[in-house]
mmCIF file of N, CA and C in Angstrom:
data_model
loop_
_atom_site.group_PDB
_atom_site.id
_atom_site.type_symbol
_atom_site.label_atom_id
_atom_site.label_comp_id
_atom_site.label_asym_id
_atom_site.label_seq_id
_atom_site.Cartn_x
_atom_site.Cartn_y
_atom_site.Cartn_z
ATOM 1 N N MET A 1 -53.590 44.233 -55.754
ATOM 2 C CA MET A 1 -53.856 43.373 -56.874
ATOM 3 C C MET A 1 -52.890 42.184 -56.854
ATOM 4 N N ARG A 2 -51.640 42.457 -56.539
ATOM 5 C CA ARG A 2 -50.639 41.393 -56.496
ATOM 6 C C ARG A 2 -51.003 40.352 -55.435
ATOM 7 N N GLY A 3 -51.570 40.813 -54.315
ATOM 8 C CA GLY A 3 -51.987 39.897 -53.264
ATOM 9 C C GLY A 3 -53.085 38.956 -53.732
ATOM 10 N N PHE A 4 -54.024 39.451 -54.522
ATOM 11 C CA PHE A 4 -55.086 38.589 -55.041
ATOM 12 C C PHE A 4 -54.522 37.570 -56.026
ATOM 13 N N ARG A 5 -53.591 37.994 -56.856
ATOM 14 C CA ARG A 5 -52.953 37.034 -57.776
ATOM 15 C C ARG A 5 -52.219 35.963 -56.990
ATOM 16 N N HIS A 6 -51.547 36.378 -55.938
ATOM 17 C CA HIS A 6 -50.842 35.430 -55.081
ATOM 18 C C HIS A 6 -51.850 34.473 -54.426
ATOM 19 N N GLY A 7 -52.968 35.008 -53.943
ATOM 20 C CA GLY A 7 -53.999 34.203 -53.296
ATOM 21 C C GLY A 7 -54.641 33.187 -54.214
ATOM 22 N N MET A 8 -54.656 33.463 -55.512
ATOM 23 C CA MET A 8 -55.235 32.525 -56.476
ATOM 24 C C MET A 8 -54.339 31.295 -56.656
ATOM 25 N N GLN A 9 -53.097 31.389 -56.247
ATOM 26 C CA GLN A 9 -52.149 30.303 -56.451
ATOM 27 C C GLN A 9 -51.933 29.451 -55.211
ATOM 28 N N ARG A 10 -52.401 29.898 -54.045
ATOM 29 C CA ARG A 10 -52.126 29.201 -52.792
ATOM 30 C C ARG A 10 -53.398 29.057 -51.973
ATOM 31 N N GLY A 11 -53.404 28.032 -51.138
ATOM 32 C CA GLY A 11 -54.482 27.863 -50.179
ATOM 33 C C GLY A 11 -55.626 27.001 -50.668
ATOM 34 N N PRO A 12 -56.684 26.935 -49.850
ATOM 35 C CA PRO A 12 -57.834 26.092 -50.186
ATOM 36 C C PRO A 12 -58.625 26.657 -51.364
ATOM 37 N N PHE A 13 -59.439 25.811 -51.941
ATOM 38 C CA PHE A 13 -60.207 26.184 -53.134
ATOM 39 C C PHE A 13 -61.037 27.445 -52.913
ATOM 40 N N LEU A 14 -61.763 27.523 -51.794
ATOM 41 C CA LEU A 14 -62.615 28.695 -51.570
ATOM 42 C C LEU A 14 -61.789 29.975 -51.448
ATOM 43 N N GLY A 15 -60.620 29.873 -50.843
ATOM 44 C CA GLY A 15 -59.741 31.036 -50.759
ATOM 45 C C GLY A 15 -59.242 31.469 -52.127
ATOM 46 N N ARG A 16 -58.941 30.495 -52.969
ATOM 47 C CA ARG A 16 -58.500 30.807 -54.334
ATOM 48 C C ARG A 16 -59.631 31.428 -55.139
ATOM 49 N N LEU A 17 -60.830 30.881 -54.980
ATOM 50 C CA LEU A 17 -61.995 31.416 -55.676
ATOM 51 C C LEU A 17 -62.271 32.847 -55.217
ATOM 52 N N TYR A 18 -62.187 33.073 -53.913
ATOM 53 C CA TYR A 18 -62.384 34.418 -53.374
ATOM 54 C C TYR A 18 -61.379 35.384 -54.004
ATOM 55 N N SER A 19 -60.115 34.976 -54.090
ATOM 56 C CA SER A 19 -59.092 35.846 -54.673
ATOM 57 C C SER A 19 -59.387 36.141 -56.141
ATOM 58 N N LEU A 20 -59.877 35.151 -56.872
ATOM 59 C CA LEU A 20 -60.231 35.357 -58.280
ATOM 60 C C LEU A 20 -61.362 36.373 -58.407
ATOM 61 N N VAL A 21 -62.408 36.214 -57.601
ATOM 62 C CA VAL A 21 -63.542 37.140 -57.643
ATOM 63 C C VAL A 21 -63.095 38.549 -57.246
ATOM 64 N N MET A 22 -62.256 38.630 -56.207
ATOM 65 C CA MET A 22 -61.777 39.941 -55.761
ATOM 66 C C MET A 22 -60.906 40.608 -56.822
ATOM 67 N N LEU A 23 -60.086 39.828 -57.506
ATOM 68 C CA LEU A 23 -59.247 40.393 -58.562
ATOM 69 C C LEU A 23 -60.110 40.959 -59.687
ATOM 70 N N ALA A 24 -61.147 40.213 -60.076
ATOM 71 C CA ALA A 24 -62.051 40.703 -61.121
ATOM 72 C C ALA A 24 -62.780 41.956 -60.645
ATOM 73 N N GLY A 25 -63.263 41.924 -59.406
ATOM 74 C CA GLY A 25 -63.947 43.096 -58.853
ATOM 75 C C GLY A 25 -63.020 44.290 -58.706
ATOM 76 N N TYR A 26 -61.787 44.014 -58.333
ATOM 77 C CA TYR A 26 -60.803 45.079 -58.182
ATOM 78 C C TYR A 26 -60.591 45.811 -59.496
ATOM 79 N N ALA A 27 -60.509 45.050 -60.568
ATOM 80 C CA ALA A 27 -60.319 45.665 -61.880
ATOM 81 C C ALA A 27 -61.485 46.595 -62.214
ATOM 82 N N LEU A 28 -62.689 46.180 -61.858
ATOM 83 C CA LEU A 28 -63.876 46.998 -62.146
ATOM 84 C C LEU A 28 -63.996 48.202 -61.216
ATOM 85 N N LEU A 29 -63.578 48.018 -59.975
ATOM 86 C CA LEU A 29 -63.765 49.063 -58.967
ATOM 87 C C LEU A 29 -62.493 49.854 -58.669
ATOM 88 N N TYR A 30 -61.495 49.707 -59.494
ATOM 89 C CA TYR A 30 -60.209 50.366 -59.277
ATOM 90 C C TYR A 30 -60.332 51.868 -59.004
ATOM 91 N N PRO A 31 -61.132 52.617 -59.778
ATOM 92 C CA PRO A 31 -61.235 54.055 -59.487
ATOM 93 C C PRO A 31 -61.754 54.341 -58.073
ATOM 94 N N PHE A 32 -62.687 53.531 -57.595
ATOM 95 C CA PHE A 32 -63.214 53.732 -56.250
ATOM 96 C C PHE A 32 -62.175 53.356 -55.193
ATOM 97 N N ALA A 33 -61.370 52.352 -55.493
ATOM 98 C CA ALA A 33 -60.300 51.953 -54.574
ATOM 99 C C ALA A 33 -59.278 53.078 -54.427
ATOM 100 N N ILE A 34 -58.973 53.746 -55.513
ATOM 101 C CA ILE A 34 -58.031 54.873 -55.464
ATOM 102 C C ILE A 34 -58.608 55.996 -54.597
ATOM 103 N N MET A 35 -59.888 56.279 -54.773
ATOM 104 C CA MET A 35 -60.524 57.324 -53.950
ATOM 105 C C MET A 35 -60.509 56.942 -52.473
ATOM 106 N N GLU A 36 -60.832 55.681 -52.166
ATOM 107 C CA GLU A 36 -60.866 55.219 -50.780
ATOM 108 C C GLU A 36 -59.475 55.282 -50.163
ATOM 109 N N GLN A 37 -58.465 54.874 -50.904
ATOM 110 C CA GLN A 37 -57.101 54.912 -50.392
ATOM 111 C C GLN A 37 -56.641 56.344 -50.167
ATOM 112 N N THR A 38 -57.042 57.249 -51.032
ATOM 113 C CA THR A 38 -56.699 58.663 -50.859
ATOM 114 C C THR A 38 -57.294 59.203 -49.566
ATOM 115 N N VAL A 39 -58.535 58.849 -49.289
ATOM 116 C CA VAL A 39 -59.183 59.278 -48.042
ATOM 117 C C VAL A 39 -58.418 58.723 -46.844
ATOM 118 N N ARG A 40 -58.032 57.448 -46.893
ATOM 119 C CA ARG A 40 -57.274 56.852 -45.786
ATOM 120 C C ARG A 40 -55.925 57.535 -45.587
ATOM 121 N N LEU A 41 -55.251 57.817 -46.690
ATOM 122 C CA LEU A 41 -53.947 58.460 -46.581
ATOM 123 C C LEU A 41 -54.045 59.854 -45.981
ATOM 124 N N ARG A 42 -55.133 60.547 -46.267
ATOM 125 C CA ARG A 42 -55.317 61.902 -45.742
ATOM 126 C C ARG A 42 -55.896 61.897 -44.328
ATOM 127 N N SER A 43 -56.370 60.751 -43.886
ATOM 128 C CA SER A 43 -56.974 60.634 -42.565
ATOM 129 C C SER A 43 -55.929 60.849 -41.479
ATOM 130 N N GLY A 44 -56.318 61.542 -40.459
ATOM 131 C CA GLY A 44 -55.416 61.734 -39.331
ATOM 132 C C GLY A 44 -55.310 60.502 -38.463
ATOM 133 N N SER A 45 -56.144 59.500 -38.704
ATOM 134 C CA SER A 45 -56.146 58.316 -37.843
ATOM 135 C C SER A 45 -55.403 57.128 -38.455
ATOM 136 N N SER A 46 -54.782 57.294 -39.601
ATOM 137 C CA SER A 46 -54.062 56.194 -40.248
ATOM 138 C C SER A 46 -52.632 56.611 -40.575
ATOM 139 N N ARG A 47 -51.737 55.647 -40.427
ATOM 140 C CA ARG A 47 -50.339 55.855 -40.791
ATOM 141 C C ARG A 47 -49.878 54.654 -41.598
ATOM 142 N N TYR A 48 -49.052 54.901 -42.599
ATOM 143 C CA TYR A 48 -48.506 53.835 -43.431
ATOM 144 C C TYR A 48 -46.993 53.872 -43.319
ATOM 145 N N TYR A 49 -46.413 52.714 -43.080
ATOM 146 C CA TYR A 49 -44.973 52.588 -42.901
ATOM 147 C C TYR A 49 -44.423 51.688 -43.999
ATOM 148 N N PHE A 50 -43.363 52.145 -44.637
ATOM 149 C CA PHE A 50 -42.741 51.408 -45.732
ATOM 150 C C PHE A 50 -41.363 50.917 -45.317
ATOM 151 N N SER A 51 -40.956 49.803 -45.881
ATOM 152 C CA SER A 51 -39.596 49.312 -45.665
ATOM 153 C C SER A 51 -38.636 50.281 -46.350
ATOM 154 N N PRO A 52 -37.357 50.280 -45.944
ATOM 155 C CA PRO A 52 -36.388 51.196 -46.571
ATOM 156 C C PRO A 52 -36.329 51.050 -48.098
ATOM 157 N N ALA A 53 -36.475 49.834 -48.600
ATOM 158 C CA ALA A 53 -36.438 49.623 -50.050
ATOM 159 C C ALA A 53 -37.804 49.838 -50.695
ATOM 160 N N ARG A 54 -38.804 50.183 -49.884
ATOM 161 C CA ARG A 54 -40.177 50.426 -50.345
ATOM 162 C C ARG A 54 -40.771 49.182 -51.018
ATOM 163 N N THR A 55 -40.419 48.007 -50.488
ATOM 164 C CA THR A 55 -40.941 46.757 -51.031
ATOM 165 C C THR A 55 -42.003 46.134 -50.133
ATOM 166 N N ALA A 56 -42.244 46.745 -48.969
ATOM 167 C CA ALA A 56 -43.269 46.253 -48.052
ATOM 168 C C ALA A 56 -43.915 47.453 -47.371
ATOM 169 N N VAL A 57 -45.185 47.289 -46.998
ATOM 170 C CA VAL A 57 -45.938 48.347 -46.332
ATOM 171 C C VAL A 57 -46.749 47.745 -45.194
ATOM 172 N N LEU A 58 -46.942 48.553 -44.159
ATOM 173 C CA LEU A 58 -47.798 48.163 -43.043
ATOM 174 C C LEU A 58 -48.590 49.395 -42.645
ATOM 175 N N GLY A 59 -49.903 49.264 -42.633
ATOM 176 C CA GLY A 59 -50.769 50.369 -42.250
ATOM 177 C C GLY A 59 -51.301 50.170 -40.840
ATOM 178 N N VAL A 60 -51.383 51.258 -40.084
ATOM 179 C CA VAL A 60 -51.945 51.227 -38.736
ATOM 180 C C VAL A 60 -53.000 52.327 -38.663
ATOM 181 N N SER A 61 -54.232 51.918 -38.317
ATOM 182 C CA SER A 61 -55.335 52.868 -38.207
ATOM 183 C C SER A 61 -55.894 52.828 -36.800
ATOM 184 N N ALA A 62 -56.181 53.996 -36.268
ATOM 185 C CA ALA A 62 -56.810 54.082 -34.950
ATOM 186 C C ALA A 62 -58.310 53.907 -35.111
ATOM 187 N N THR A 63 -58.856 52.932 -34.392
ATOM 188 C CA THR A 63 -60.293 52.722 -34.349
ATOM 189 C C THR A 63 -60.722 52.897 -32.896
ATOM 190 N N LYS A 64 -61.986 52.784 -32.624
ATOM 191 C CA LYS A 64 -62.468 52.948 -31.250
ATOM 192 C C LYS A 64 -61.913 51.820 -30.370
ATOM 193 N N GLY A 65 -60.981 52.150 -29.497
ATOM 194 C CA GLY A 65 -60.438 51.200 -28.548
ATOM 195 C C GLY A 65 -59.361 50.273 -29.057
ATOM 196 N N ALA A 66 -58.930 50.419 -30.306
ATOM 197 C CA ALA A 66 -57.898 49.518 -30.833
ATOM 198 C C ALA A 66 -57.148 50.173 -31.975
ATOM 199 N N TRP A 67 -55.975 49.640 -32.228
ATOM 200 C CA TRP A 67 -55.226 50.002 -33.428
ATOM 201 C C TRP A 67 -55.332 48.839 -34.387
ATOM 202 N N LEU A 68 -55.784 49.120 -35.591
ATOM 203 C CA LEU A 68 -55.967 48.113 -36.623
ATOM 204 C C LEU A 68 -54.741 48.078 -37.519
ATOM 205 N N ILE A 69 -54.069 46.943 -37.546
ATOM 206 C CA ILE A 69 -52.953 46.762 -38.466
ATOM 207 C C ILE A 69 -53.541 46.220 -39.759
ATOM 208 N N SER A 70 -53.353 46.971 -40.815
ATOM 209 C CA SER A 70 -53.958 46.604 -42.099
ATOM 210 C C SER A 70 -53.005 46.981 -43.221
ATOM 211 N N ALA A 71 -53.445 46.785 -44.421
ATOM 212 C CA ALA A 71 -52.657 47.160 -45.601
ATOM 213 C C ALA A 71 -51.249 46.619 -45.504
ATOM 214 N N HIS A 72 -51.129 45.394 -44.979
ATOM 215 C CA HIS A 72 -49.805 44.780 -44.882
ATOM 216 C C HIS A 72 -49.569 44.003 -46.167
ATOM 217 N N ALA A 73 -48.617 44.477 -46.954
ATOM 218 C CA ALA A 73 -48.373 43.857 -48.252
ATOM 219 C C ALA A 73 -46.889 43.919 -48.579
ATOM 220 N N SER A 74 -46.496 43.043 -49.491
ATOM 221 C CA SER A 74 -45.119 42.970 -49.935
ATOM 222 C C SER A 74 -45.094 42.895 -51.453
ATOM 223 N N ALA A 75 -44.082 43.490 -52.037
ATOM 224 C CA ALA A 75 -43.945 43.451 -53.493
ATOM 225 C C ALA A 75 -43.684 42.036 -53.982
ATOM 226 N N ASP A 76 -43.068 41.226 -53.140
ATOM 227 C CA ASP A 76 -42.734 39.855 -53.527
ATOM 228 C C ASP A 76 -43.040 38.934 -52.343
ATOM 229 N N PRO A 77 -44.316 38.531 -52.158
ATOM 230 C CA PRO A 77 -44.704 37.733 -50.993
ATOM 231 C C PRO A 77 -43.847 36.476 -50.831
ATOM 232 N N GLY A 78 -43.531 36.177 -49.567
ATOM 233 C CA GLY A 78 -42.774 34.971 -49.270
ATOM 234 C C GLY A 78 -41.268 35.134 -49.282
ATOM 235 N N HIS A 79 -40.788 36.363 -49.457
ATOM 236 C CA HIS A 79 -39.338 36.572 -49.523
ATOM 237 C C HIS A 79 -38.782 37.385 -48.355
ATOM 238 N N GLY A 80 -39.583 37.592 -47.317
ATOM 239 C CA GLY A 80 -39.079 38.181 -46.085
ATOM 240 C C GLY A 80 -39.181 39.681 -45.934
ATOM 241 N N GLU A 81 -39.655 40.407 -46.957
ATOM 242 C CA GLU A 81 -39.729 41.863 -46.812
ATOM 243 C C GLU A 81 -40.724 42.271 -45.728
ATOM 244 N N GLY A 82 -41.870 41.598 -45.699
ATOM 245 C CA GLY A 82 -42.883 41.898 -44.683
ATOM 246 C C GLY A 82 -42.394 41.568 -43.285
ATOM 247 N N ALA A 83 -41.724 40.434 -43.130
ATOM 248 C CA ALA A 83 -41.192 40.034 -41.825
ATOM 249 C C ALA A 83 -40.152 41.042 -41.335
ATOM 250 N N ALA A 84 -39.305 41.513 -42.220
ATOM 251 C CA ALA A 84 -38.286 42.495 -41.835
ATOM 252 C C ALA A 84 -38.933 43.800 -41.387
ATOM 253 N N LEU A 85 -39.968 44.228 -42.087
ATOM 254 C CA LEU A 85 -40.668 45.456 -41.701
ATOM 255 C C LEU A 85 -41.360 45.278 -40.352
ATOM 256 N N ARG A 86 -42.006 44.125 -40.149
ATOM 257 C CA ARG A 86 -42.649 43.865 -38.853
ATOM 258 C C ARG A 86 -41.626 43.863 -37.726
ATOM 259 N N ALA A 87 -40.463 43.280 -37.974
ATOM 260 C CA ALA A 87 -39.422 43.236 -36.944
ATOM 261 C C ALA A 87 -38.988 44.647 -36.525
ATOM 262 N N LEU A 88 -38.987 45.576 -37.457
ATOM 263 C CA LEU A 88 -38.637 46.968 -37.143
ATOM 264 C C LEU A 88 -39.759 47.699 -36.415
ATOM 265 N N LEU A 89 -40.998 47.487 -36.865
ATOM 266 C CA LEU A 89 -42.113 48.296 -36.379
ATOM 267 C C LEU A 89 -42.826 47.756 -35.149
ATOM 268 N N LEU A 90 -42.998 46.452 -35.058
ATOM 269 C CA LEU A 90 -43.839 45.907 -33.990
ATOM 270 C C LEU A 90 -43.387 46.274 -32.586
ATOM 271 N N PRO A 91 -42.089 46.249 -32.270
ATOM 272 C CA PRO A 91 -41.708 46.647 -30.912
ATOM 273 C C PRO A 91 -42.141 48.077 -30.566
ATOM 274 N N VAL A 92 -42.034 48.974 -31.507
ATOM 275 C CA VAL A 92 -42.421 50.368 -31.285
ATOM 276 C C VAL A 92 -43.944 50.478 -31.148
ATOM 277 N N ILE A 93 -44.675 49.802 -32.028
ATOM 278 C CA ILE A 93 -46.134 49.839 -31.995
ATOM 279 C C ILE A 93 -46.653 49.246 -30.686
ATOM 280 N N VAL A 94 -46.085 48.118 -30.273
ATOM 281 C CA VAL A 94 -46.526 47.454 -29.035
ATOM 282 C C VAL A 94 -46.275 48.338 -27.828
ATOM 283 N N THR A 95 -45.104 48.936 -27.749
ATOM 284 C CA THR A 95 -44.784 49.815 -26.617
ATOM 285 C C THR A 95 -45.762 50.981 -26.542
ATOM 286 N N ALA A 96 -46.022 51.617 -27.675
ATOM 287 C CA ALA A 96 -46.952 52.756 -27.692
ATOM 288 C C ALA A 96 -48.374 52.307 -27.351
ATOM 289 N N ALA A 97 -48.798 51.152 -27.866
ATOM 290 C CA ALA A 97 -50.141 50.656 -27.572
ATOM 291 C C ALA A 97 -50.284 50.330 -26.090
ATOM 292 N N ASP A 98 -49.275 49.698 -25.504
ATOM 293 C CA ASP A 98 -49.319 49.377 -24.077
ATOM 294 C C ASP A 98 -49.377 50.637 -23.227
ATOM 295 N N GLU A 99 -48.562 51.618 -23.572
ATOM 296 C CA GLU A 99 -48.566 52.871 -22.809
ATOM 297 C C GLU A 99 -49.898 53.597 -22.914
ATOM 298 N N GLY A 100 -50.556 53.466 -24.068
ATOM 299 C CA GLY A 100 -51.851 54.113 -24.248
ATOM 300 C C GLY A 100 -53.038 53.252 -23.849
ATOM 301 N N GLY A 101 -52.774 52.004 -23.438
ATOM 302 C CA GLY A 101 -53.859 51.108 -23.054
ATOM 303 C C GLY A 101 -54.755 50.721 -24.222
ATOM 304 N N VAL A 102 -54.141 50.532 -25.392
ATOM 305 C CA VAL A 102 -54.888 50.271 -26.615
ATOM 306 C C VAL A 102 -54.618 48.845 -27.097
ATOM 307 N N ALA A 103 -55.667 48.149 -27.499
ATOM 308 C CA ALA A 103 -55.525 46.813 -28.078
ATOM 309 C C ALA A 103 -55.009 46.930 -29.510
ATOM 310 N N ILE A 104 -54.411 45.857 -29.996
ATOM 311 C CA ILE A 104 -53.958 45.770 -31.389
ATOM 312 C C ILE A 104 -54.768 44.666 -32.052
ATOM 313 N N VAL A 105 -55.364 44.965 -33.205
ATOM 314 C CA VAL A 105 -56.157 43.977 -33.931
ATOM 315 C C VAL A 105 -55.654 43.897 -35.370
ATOM 316 N N ALA A 106 -55.869 42.723 -35.971
ATOM 317 C CA ALA A 106 -55.457 42.497 -37.359
ATOM 318 C C ALA A 106 -56.222 41.300 -37.896
ATOM 319 N N THR A 107 -56.173 41.132 -39.197
ATOM 320 C CA THR A 107 -56.703 39.928 -39.819
ATOM 321 C C THR A 107 -55.591 39.332 -40.667
ATOM 322 N N ALA A 108 -55.233 38.085 -40.354
ATOM 323 C CA ALA A 108 -54.233 37.365 -41.143
ATOM 324 C C ALA A 108 -54.953 36.683 -42.292
ATOM 325 N N ALA A 109 -54.331 36.634 -43.453
ATOM 326 C CA ALA A 109 -54.964 36.066 -44.638
ATOM 327 C C ALA A 109 -55.235 34.575 -44.507
ATOM 328 N N ASN A 110 -54.463 33.871 -43.657
ATOM 329 C CA ASN A 110 -54.660 32.431 -43.498
ATOM 330 C C ASN A 110 -54.082 32.003 -42.152
ATOM 331 N N ARG A 111 -54.287 30.718 -41.805
ATOM 332 C CA ARG A 111 -53.825 30.203 -40.514
ATOM 333 C C ARG A 111 -52.295 30.223 -40.389
ATOM 334 N N THR A 112 -51.601 29.965 -41.479
ATOM 335 C CA THR A 112 -50.139 29.965 -41.441
ATOM 336 C C THR A 112 -49.620 31.348 -41.076
ATOM 337 N N LEU A 113 -50.151 32.377 -41.721
ATOM 338 C CA LEU A 113 -49.729 33.741 -41.379
ATOM 339 C C LEU A 113 -50.160 34.093 -39.963
ATOM 340 N N ALA A 114 -51.336 33.643 -39.547
ATOM 341 C CA ALA A 114 -51.797 33.925 -38.183
ATOM 342 C C ALA A 114 -50.805 33.356 -37.169
ATOM 343 N N ARG A 115 -50.373 32.123 -37.382
ATOM 344 C CA ARG A 115 -49.398 31.509 -36.467
ATOM 345 C C ARG A 115 -48.079 32.282 -36.484
ATOM 346 N N ARG A 116 -47.654 32.717 -37.655
ATOM 347 C CA ARG A 116 -46.401 33.479 -37.754
ATOM 348 C C ARG A 116 -46.521 34.805 -37.005
ATOM 349 N N TYR A 117 -47.642 35.509 -37.204
ATOM 350 C CA TYR A 117 -47.827 36.791 -36.527
ATOM 351 C C TYR A 117 -47.903 36.606 -35.013
ATOM 352 N N MET A 118 -48.574 35.528 -34.553
ATOM 353 C CA MET A 118 -48.676 35.285 -33.116
ATOM 354 C C MET A 118 -47.314 34.959 -32.517
ATOM 355 N N ALA A 119 -46.451 34.282 -33.271
ATOM 356 C CA ALA A 119 -45.100 33.987 -32.794
ATOM 357 C C ALA A 119 -44.258 35.260 -32.709
ATOM 358 N N GLU A 120 -44.485 36.191 -33.611
ATOM 359 C CA GLU A 120 -43.709 37.435 -33.649
ATOM 360 C C GLU A 120 -44.187 38.459 -32.631
ATOM 361 N N LEU A 121 -45.448 38.381 -32.238
ATOM 362 C CA LEU A 121 -46.031 39.396 -31.365
ATOM 363 C C LEU A 121 -46.616 38.740 -30.123
ATOM 364 N N PRO A 122 -45.858 38.714 -29.026
ATOM 365 C CA PRO A 122 -46.350 38.091 -27.796
ATOM 366 C C PRO A 122 -47.686 38.699 -27.357
ATOM 367 N N GLY A 123 -48.593 37.823 -26.968
ATOM 368 C CA GLY A 123 -49.909 38.269 -26.511
ATOM 369 C C GLY A 123 -50.950 38.312 -27.609
ATOM 370 N N LEU A 124 -50.534 38.229 -28.859
ATOM 371 C CA LEU A 124 -51.479 38.219 -29.971
ATOM 372 C C LEU A 124 -52.134 36.848 -30.004
ATOM 373 N N ARG A 125 -53.461 36.828 -30.117
ATOM 374 C CA ARG A 125 -54.155 35.541 -30.141
ATOM 375 C C ARG A 125 -55.216 35.518 -31.226
ATOM 376 N N ASP A 126 -55.529 34.331 -31.660
ATOM 377 C CA ASP A 126 -56.550 34.086 -32.685
ATOM 378 C C ASP A 126 -57.905 34.154 -32.003
ATOM 379 N N VAL A 127 -58.767 35.061 -32.462
ATOM 380 C CA VAL A 127 -60.088 35.217 -31.840
ATOM 381 C C VAL A 127 -61.218 34.774 -32.757
ATOM 382 N N GLY A 128 -60.897 34.133 -33.870
ATOM 383 C CA GLY A 128 -61.950 33.606 -34.728
ATOM 384 C C GLY A 128 -61.712 33.874 -36.197
ATOM 385 N N ARG A 129 -62.718 33.520 -36.947
ATOM 386 C CA ARG A 129 -62.654 33.661 -38.394
ATOM 387 C C ARG A 129 -62.680 35.134 -38.788
ATOM 388 N N GLY A 130 -61.830 35.485 -39.754
ATOM 389 C CA GLY A 130 -61.803 36.849 -40.263
ATOM 390 C C GLY A 130 -62.849 37.041 -41.342
ATOM 391 N N PHE A 131 -63.170 38.279 -41.625
ATOM 392 C CA PHE A 131 -64.110 38.565 -42.701
ATOM 393 C C PHE A 131 -63.373 39.317 -43.795
ATOM 394 N N PRO A 132 -63.474 38.909 -45.001
ATOM 395 C CA PRO A 132 -64.243 37.795 -45.539
ATOM 396 C C PRO A 132 -63.484 36.478 -45.514
ATOM 397 N N ARG A 133 -62.214 36.509 -45.100
ATOM 398 C CA ARG A 133 -61.428 35.273 -45.020
ATOM 399 C C ARG A 133 -60.341 35.466 -43.987
ATOM 400 N N GLY A 134 -59.623 34.400 -43.698
ATOM 401 C CA GLY A 134 -58.485 34.493 -42.795
ATOM 402 C C GLY A 134 -58.865 34.342 -41.342
ATOM 403 N N ARG A 135 -57.993 34.841 -40.465
ATOM 404 C CA ARG A 135 -58.160 34.727 -39.022
ATOM 405 C C ARG A 135 -58.067 36.098 -38.380
ATOM 406 N N ARG A 136 -59.018 36.393 -37.479
ATOM 407 C CA ARG A 136 -58.980 37.641 -36.720
ATOM 408 C C ARG A 136 -58.017 37.458 -35.557
ATOM 409 N N LEU A 137 -57.186 38.457 -35.337
ATOM 410 C CA LEU A 137 -56.186 38.418 -34.283
ATOM 411 C C LEU A 137 -56.353 39.632 -33.376
ATOM 412 N N ARG A 138 -56.054 39.437 -32.088
ATOM 413 C CA ARG A 138 -56.193 40.540 -31.140
ATOM 414 C C ARG A 138 -55.147 40.406 -30.039
ATOM 415 N N ARG A 139 -54.585 41.527 -29.656
ATOM 416 C CA ARG A 139 -53.659 41.603 -28.524
ATOM 417 C C ARG A 139 -54.148 42.691 -27.591
ATOM 418 N N GLU A 140 -54.461 42.287 -26.379
ATOM 419 C CA GLU A 140 -54.883 43.261 -25.372
ATOM 420 C C GLU A 140 -53.647 43.996 -24.868
ATOM 421 N N PRO A 141 -53.813 45.242 -24.444
ATOM 422 C CA PRO A 141 -52.641 45.976 -23.953
ATOM 423 C C PRO A 141 -52.119 45.363 -22.656
ATOM 424 N N ALA A 142 -50.824 45.290 -22.555
ATOM 425 C CA ALA A 142 -50.194 44.833 -21.322
ATOM 426 C C ALA A 142 -50.247 45.987 -20.329
ATOM 427 N N TRP A 143 -50.344 45.647 -19.072
ATOM 428 C CA TRP A 143 -50.347 46.683 -18.056
ATOM 429 C C TRP A 143 -48.969 47.308 -17.992
ATOM 430 N N VAL A 144 -48.933 48.614 -18.090
ATOM 431 C CA VAL A 144 -47.673 49.338 -18.063
ATOM 432 C C VAL A 144 -47.667 50.212 -16.818
ATOM 433 N N HIS A 145 -46.641 50.043 -15.988
ATOM 434 C CA HIS A 145 -46.514 50.852 -14.780
ATOM 435 C C HIS A 145 -46.057 52.254 -15.172
ATOM 436 N N ARG A 146 -46.829 53.219 -14.770
ATOM 437 C CA ARG A 146 -46.475 54.607 -15.058
ATOM 438 C C ARG A 146 -46.343 55.374 -13.751
ATOM 439 N N ASP A 147 -45.220 55.994 -13.568
ATOM 440 C CA ASP A 147 -45.045 56.848 -12.388
ATOM 441 C C ASP A 147 -45.553 58.223 -12.751
ATOM 442 N N ARG A 148 -46.673 58.563 -12.180
ATOM 443 C CA ARG A 148 -47.254 59.880 -12.462
ATOM 444 C C ARG A 148 -47.299 60.680 -11.173
ATOM 445 N N PRO A 149 -47.013 61.939 -11.255
ATOM 446 C CA PRO A 149 -47.047 62.783 -10.031
ATOM 447 C C PRO A 149 -48.458 62.955 -9.527
#
C-alpha cells in the first residue's frame, strides 16, 4: 500500500493514475491479497528476505527456468534500505543462479530503478515494457566451470 501511495507522488501521469487505481483496488481487495500472500509464504518455491532492521524486503520465487525477484519494498522508499538489502543478497543470489544455470528476472517500477538495478547487477538487461508498468529485466546465467568427477 505504501508503494502505491509513493507511486501517486512520483513519475508520469499514467503511472500516478495507475497507482491511484491500484490503491483504491487494494483497499477493496485487501482480504484476497492477504490470502494470496499467505499462499506465497507457505509455498516451497518462494523465499522472502528482510533487512536486519526489517525495513526492507526482497522476495525470490522459483518459476520455470528463472528466479523471479519480486516483493521488493522498503518502509521508507528513497532512503537506501532497499539498496543495502540488495547489496547483501544479490551476490549470493547471482552465485547460486549461475551454479544452477538459472536466469534472474524482475520488473522495475520505472526506468530510473531499472538503470539502478542494472548497474548493481552485472548482466541484467532491460528486455522491454513491464506489465502493468515499469521495465522487465532479465539476467541470463553466466557459465560456471564445474569440476565434476
